[in-house]
PDB file of C-alpha atoms in Angstrom:
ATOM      1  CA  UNK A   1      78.190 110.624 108.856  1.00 89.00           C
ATOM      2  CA  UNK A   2      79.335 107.043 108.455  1.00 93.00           C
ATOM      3  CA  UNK A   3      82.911 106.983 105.910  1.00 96.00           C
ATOM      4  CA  UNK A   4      85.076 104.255 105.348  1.00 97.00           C
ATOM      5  CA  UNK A   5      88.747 104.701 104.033  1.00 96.00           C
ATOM      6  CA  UNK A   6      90.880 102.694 102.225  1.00 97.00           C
ATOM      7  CA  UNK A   7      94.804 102.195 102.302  1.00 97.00           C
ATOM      8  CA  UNK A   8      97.353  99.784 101.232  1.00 98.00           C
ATOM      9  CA  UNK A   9      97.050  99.063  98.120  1.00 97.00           C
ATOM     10  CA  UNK A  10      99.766  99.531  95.356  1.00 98.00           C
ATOM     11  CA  UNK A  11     101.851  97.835  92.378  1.00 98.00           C
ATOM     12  CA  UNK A  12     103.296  94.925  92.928  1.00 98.00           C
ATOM     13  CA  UNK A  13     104.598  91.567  91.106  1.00 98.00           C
ATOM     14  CA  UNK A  14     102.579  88.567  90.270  1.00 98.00           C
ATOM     15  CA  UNK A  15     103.090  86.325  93.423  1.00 98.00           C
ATOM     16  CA  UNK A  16     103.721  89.189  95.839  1.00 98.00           C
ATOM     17  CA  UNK A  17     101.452  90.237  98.562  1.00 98.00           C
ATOM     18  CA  UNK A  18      99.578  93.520  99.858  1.00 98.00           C
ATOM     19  CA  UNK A  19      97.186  94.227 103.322  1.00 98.00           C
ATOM     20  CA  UNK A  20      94.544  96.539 102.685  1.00 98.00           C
ATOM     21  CA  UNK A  21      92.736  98.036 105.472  1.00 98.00           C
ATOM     22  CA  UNK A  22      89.378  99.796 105.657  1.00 98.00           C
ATOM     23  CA  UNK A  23      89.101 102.735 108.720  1.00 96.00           C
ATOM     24  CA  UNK A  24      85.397 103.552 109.665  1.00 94.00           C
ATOM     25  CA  UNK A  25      84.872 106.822 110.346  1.00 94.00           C
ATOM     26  CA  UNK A  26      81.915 108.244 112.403  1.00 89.00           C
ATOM     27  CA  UNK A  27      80.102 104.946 113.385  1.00 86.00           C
ATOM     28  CA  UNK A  28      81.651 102.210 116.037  1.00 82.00           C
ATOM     29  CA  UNK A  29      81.038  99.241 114.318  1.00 79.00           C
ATOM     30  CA  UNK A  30      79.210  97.196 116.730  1.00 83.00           C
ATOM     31  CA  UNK A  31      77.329  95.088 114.456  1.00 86.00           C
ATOM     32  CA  UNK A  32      76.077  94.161 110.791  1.00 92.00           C
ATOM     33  CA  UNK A  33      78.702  93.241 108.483  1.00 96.00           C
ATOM     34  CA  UNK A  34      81.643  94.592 106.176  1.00 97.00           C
ATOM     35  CA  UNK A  35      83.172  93.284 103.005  1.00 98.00           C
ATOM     36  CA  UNK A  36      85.499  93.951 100.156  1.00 98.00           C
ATOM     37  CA  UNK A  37      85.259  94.486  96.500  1.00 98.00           C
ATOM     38  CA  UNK A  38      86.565  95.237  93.515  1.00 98.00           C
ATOM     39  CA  UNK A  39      86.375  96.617  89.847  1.00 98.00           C
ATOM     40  CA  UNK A  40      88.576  96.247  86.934  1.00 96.00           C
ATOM     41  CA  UNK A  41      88.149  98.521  84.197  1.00 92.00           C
ATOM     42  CA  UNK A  42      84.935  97.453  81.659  1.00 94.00           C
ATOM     43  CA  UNK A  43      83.800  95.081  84.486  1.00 96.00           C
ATOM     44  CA  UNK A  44      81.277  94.934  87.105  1.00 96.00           C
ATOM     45  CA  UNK A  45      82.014  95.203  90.499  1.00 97.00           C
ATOM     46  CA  UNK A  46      82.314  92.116  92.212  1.00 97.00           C
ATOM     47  CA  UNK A  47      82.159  90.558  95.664  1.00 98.00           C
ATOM     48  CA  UNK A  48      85.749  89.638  96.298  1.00 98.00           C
ATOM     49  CA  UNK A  49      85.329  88.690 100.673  1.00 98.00           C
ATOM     50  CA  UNK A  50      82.661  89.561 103.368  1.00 98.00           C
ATOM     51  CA  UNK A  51      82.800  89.427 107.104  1.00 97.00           C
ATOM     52  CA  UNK A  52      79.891  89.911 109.321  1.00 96.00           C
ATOM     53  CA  UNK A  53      80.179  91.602 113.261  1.00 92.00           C
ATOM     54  CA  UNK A  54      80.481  88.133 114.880  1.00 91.00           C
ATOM     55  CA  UNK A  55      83.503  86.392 112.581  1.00 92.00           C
ATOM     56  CA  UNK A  56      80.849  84.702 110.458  1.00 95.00           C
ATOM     57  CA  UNK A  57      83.248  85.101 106.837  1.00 95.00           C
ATOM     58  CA  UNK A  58      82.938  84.169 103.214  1.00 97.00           C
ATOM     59  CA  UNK A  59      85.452  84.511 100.213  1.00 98.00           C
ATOM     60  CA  UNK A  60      84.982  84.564  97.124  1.00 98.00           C
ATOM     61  CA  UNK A  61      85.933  81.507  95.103  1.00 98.00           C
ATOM     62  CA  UNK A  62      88.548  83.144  92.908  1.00 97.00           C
ATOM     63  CA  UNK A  63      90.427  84.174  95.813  1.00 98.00           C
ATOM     64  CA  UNK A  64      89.966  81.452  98.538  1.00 98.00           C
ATOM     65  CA  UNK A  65      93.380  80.645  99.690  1.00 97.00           C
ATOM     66  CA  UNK A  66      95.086  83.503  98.913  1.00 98.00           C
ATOM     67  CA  UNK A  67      92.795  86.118 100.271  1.00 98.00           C
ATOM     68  CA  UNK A  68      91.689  86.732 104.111  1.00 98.00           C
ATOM     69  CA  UNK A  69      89.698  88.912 105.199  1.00 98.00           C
ATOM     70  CA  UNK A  70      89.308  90.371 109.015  1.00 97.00           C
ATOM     71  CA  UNK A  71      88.743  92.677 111.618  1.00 95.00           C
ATOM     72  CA  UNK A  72      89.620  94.441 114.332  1.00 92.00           C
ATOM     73  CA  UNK A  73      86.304  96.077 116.064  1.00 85.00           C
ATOM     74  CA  UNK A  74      88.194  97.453 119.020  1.00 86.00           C
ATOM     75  CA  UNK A  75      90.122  99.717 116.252  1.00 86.00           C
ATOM     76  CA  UNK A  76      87.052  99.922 113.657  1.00 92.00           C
ATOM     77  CA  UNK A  77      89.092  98.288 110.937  1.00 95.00           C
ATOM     78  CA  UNK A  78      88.818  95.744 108.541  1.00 97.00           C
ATOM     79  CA  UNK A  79      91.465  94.263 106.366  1.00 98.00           C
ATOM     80  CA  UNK A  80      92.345  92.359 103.611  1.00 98.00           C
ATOM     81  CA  UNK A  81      95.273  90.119 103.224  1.00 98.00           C
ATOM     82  CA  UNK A  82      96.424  89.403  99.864  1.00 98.00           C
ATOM     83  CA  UNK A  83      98.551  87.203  99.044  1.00 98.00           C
ATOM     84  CA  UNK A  84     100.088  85.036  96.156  1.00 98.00           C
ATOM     85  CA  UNK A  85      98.927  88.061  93.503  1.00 98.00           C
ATOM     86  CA  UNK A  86      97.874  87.309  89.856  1.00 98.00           C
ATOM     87  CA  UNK A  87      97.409  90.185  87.831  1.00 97.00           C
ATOM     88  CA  UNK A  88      94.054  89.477  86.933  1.00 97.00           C
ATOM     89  CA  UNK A  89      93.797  90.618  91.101  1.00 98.00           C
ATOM     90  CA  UNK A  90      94.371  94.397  89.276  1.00 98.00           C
ATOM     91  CA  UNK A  91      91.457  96.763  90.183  1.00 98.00           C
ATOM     92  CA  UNK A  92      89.919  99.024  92.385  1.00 98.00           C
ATOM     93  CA  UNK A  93      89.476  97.793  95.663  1.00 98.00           C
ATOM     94  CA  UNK A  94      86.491  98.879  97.700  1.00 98.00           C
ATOM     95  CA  UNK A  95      85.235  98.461 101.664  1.00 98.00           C
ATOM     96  CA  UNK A  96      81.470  98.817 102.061  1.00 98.00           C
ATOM     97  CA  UNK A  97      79.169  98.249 105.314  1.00 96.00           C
ATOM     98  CA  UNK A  98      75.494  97.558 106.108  1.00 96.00           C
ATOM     99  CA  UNK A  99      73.764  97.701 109.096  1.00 93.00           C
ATOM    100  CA  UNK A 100      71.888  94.503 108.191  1.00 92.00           C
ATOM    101  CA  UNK A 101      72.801  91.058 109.976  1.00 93.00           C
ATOM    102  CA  UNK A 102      74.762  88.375 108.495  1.00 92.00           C
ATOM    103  CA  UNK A 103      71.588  86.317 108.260  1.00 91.00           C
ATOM    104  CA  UNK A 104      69.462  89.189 106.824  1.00 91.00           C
ATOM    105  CA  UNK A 105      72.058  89.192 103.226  1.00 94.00           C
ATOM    106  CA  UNK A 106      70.766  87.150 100.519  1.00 94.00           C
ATOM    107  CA  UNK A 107      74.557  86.942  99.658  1.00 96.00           C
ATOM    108  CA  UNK A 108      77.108  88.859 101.706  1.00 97.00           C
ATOM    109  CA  UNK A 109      79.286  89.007  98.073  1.00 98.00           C
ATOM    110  CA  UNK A 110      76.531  91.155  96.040  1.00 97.00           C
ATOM    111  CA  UNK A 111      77.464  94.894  96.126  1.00 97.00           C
ATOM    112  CA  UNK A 112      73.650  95.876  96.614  1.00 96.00           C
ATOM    113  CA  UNK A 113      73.672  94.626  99.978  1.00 97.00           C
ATOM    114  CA  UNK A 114      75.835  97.647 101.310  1.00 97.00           C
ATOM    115  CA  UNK A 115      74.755 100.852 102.282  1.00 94.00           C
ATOM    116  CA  UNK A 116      78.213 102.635 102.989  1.00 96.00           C
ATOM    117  CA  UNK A 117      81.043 102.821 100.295  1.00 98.00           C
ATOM    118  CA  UNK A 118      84.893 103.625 100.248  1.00 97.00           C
ATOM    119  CA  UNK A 119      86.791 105.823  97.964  1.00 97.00           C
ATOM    120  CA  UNK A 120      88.677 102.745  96.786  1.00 97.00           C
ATOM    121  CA  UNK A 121      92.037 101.981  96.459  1.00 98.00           C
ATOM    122  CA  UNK A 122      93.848 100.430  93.696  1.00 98.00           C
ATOM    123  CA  UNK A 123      96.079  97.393  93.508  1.00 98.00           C
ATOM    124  CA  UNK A 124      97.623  96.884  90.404  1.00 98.00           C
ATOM    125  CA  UNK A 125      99.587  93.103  89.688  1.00 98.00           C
ATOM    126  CA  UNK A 126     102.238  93.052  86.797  1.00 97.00           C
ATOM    127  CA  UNK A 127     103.698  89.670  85.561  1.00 94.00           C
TER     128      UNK A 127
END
């Protein structure tokens, strides 16, 4: 059974930065593609980076530039690099996988894509 866990978030200032990682659990990830996501309260979820087996990455425009996403396969982790915090960054944060190919996604940002969801962890920005 395929999970994925979260880590790293936390509280920090407006400007400051936080790594969140993403362990899967019961599948080597050996292809198909990860990404991240989030959820503020009374919003929908939305696609915040995406990363695909072979390096092939997108971010979302809100955080390009201060977000990174990446991976490490060898340890079955992805992570997410956050840096130069806003508050309007506060939310749940979320990893999700699909088995699907890069070039399969209609768009590697839209939370329907994913098949495989983390617990979430939350990052919350004060100014």
């Amino acid at each position: 059974q395929v999970q994925l866990v979260e880590s790293g978030g936390g509280s920090v200032q407006s400007g400051g930065s936080l790594r969140l990682s993403c362990s899967v659990v019961g599948y080597t990830y050996s292809s198909g593609c990860m990404g991240w996501f989030r959820q503020a309260p009374g919003k929908e979820r939305e696609g915040v980076a995406a990363i695909a087996f072979d390096g092939r990455l997108r971010h979302a425009d809100s955080v390009k530039g201060r977000f990174t996403i990446s991976q490490d396969n060898a340890k079955n982790t992805l992570y997410l690099q956050m840096n130069s915090l806003k508050p309007e960054d506060t939310a749940m944060y979320y990893c999700a996988l699909t088995y699907r190919l890069w070039w399969i996604l209609r768009d590697p940002l839209r939370a329907n894509e994913y098949n495989y969801w983390g617990q979430g962890t939350q990052v919350t920005v004060s100014s």
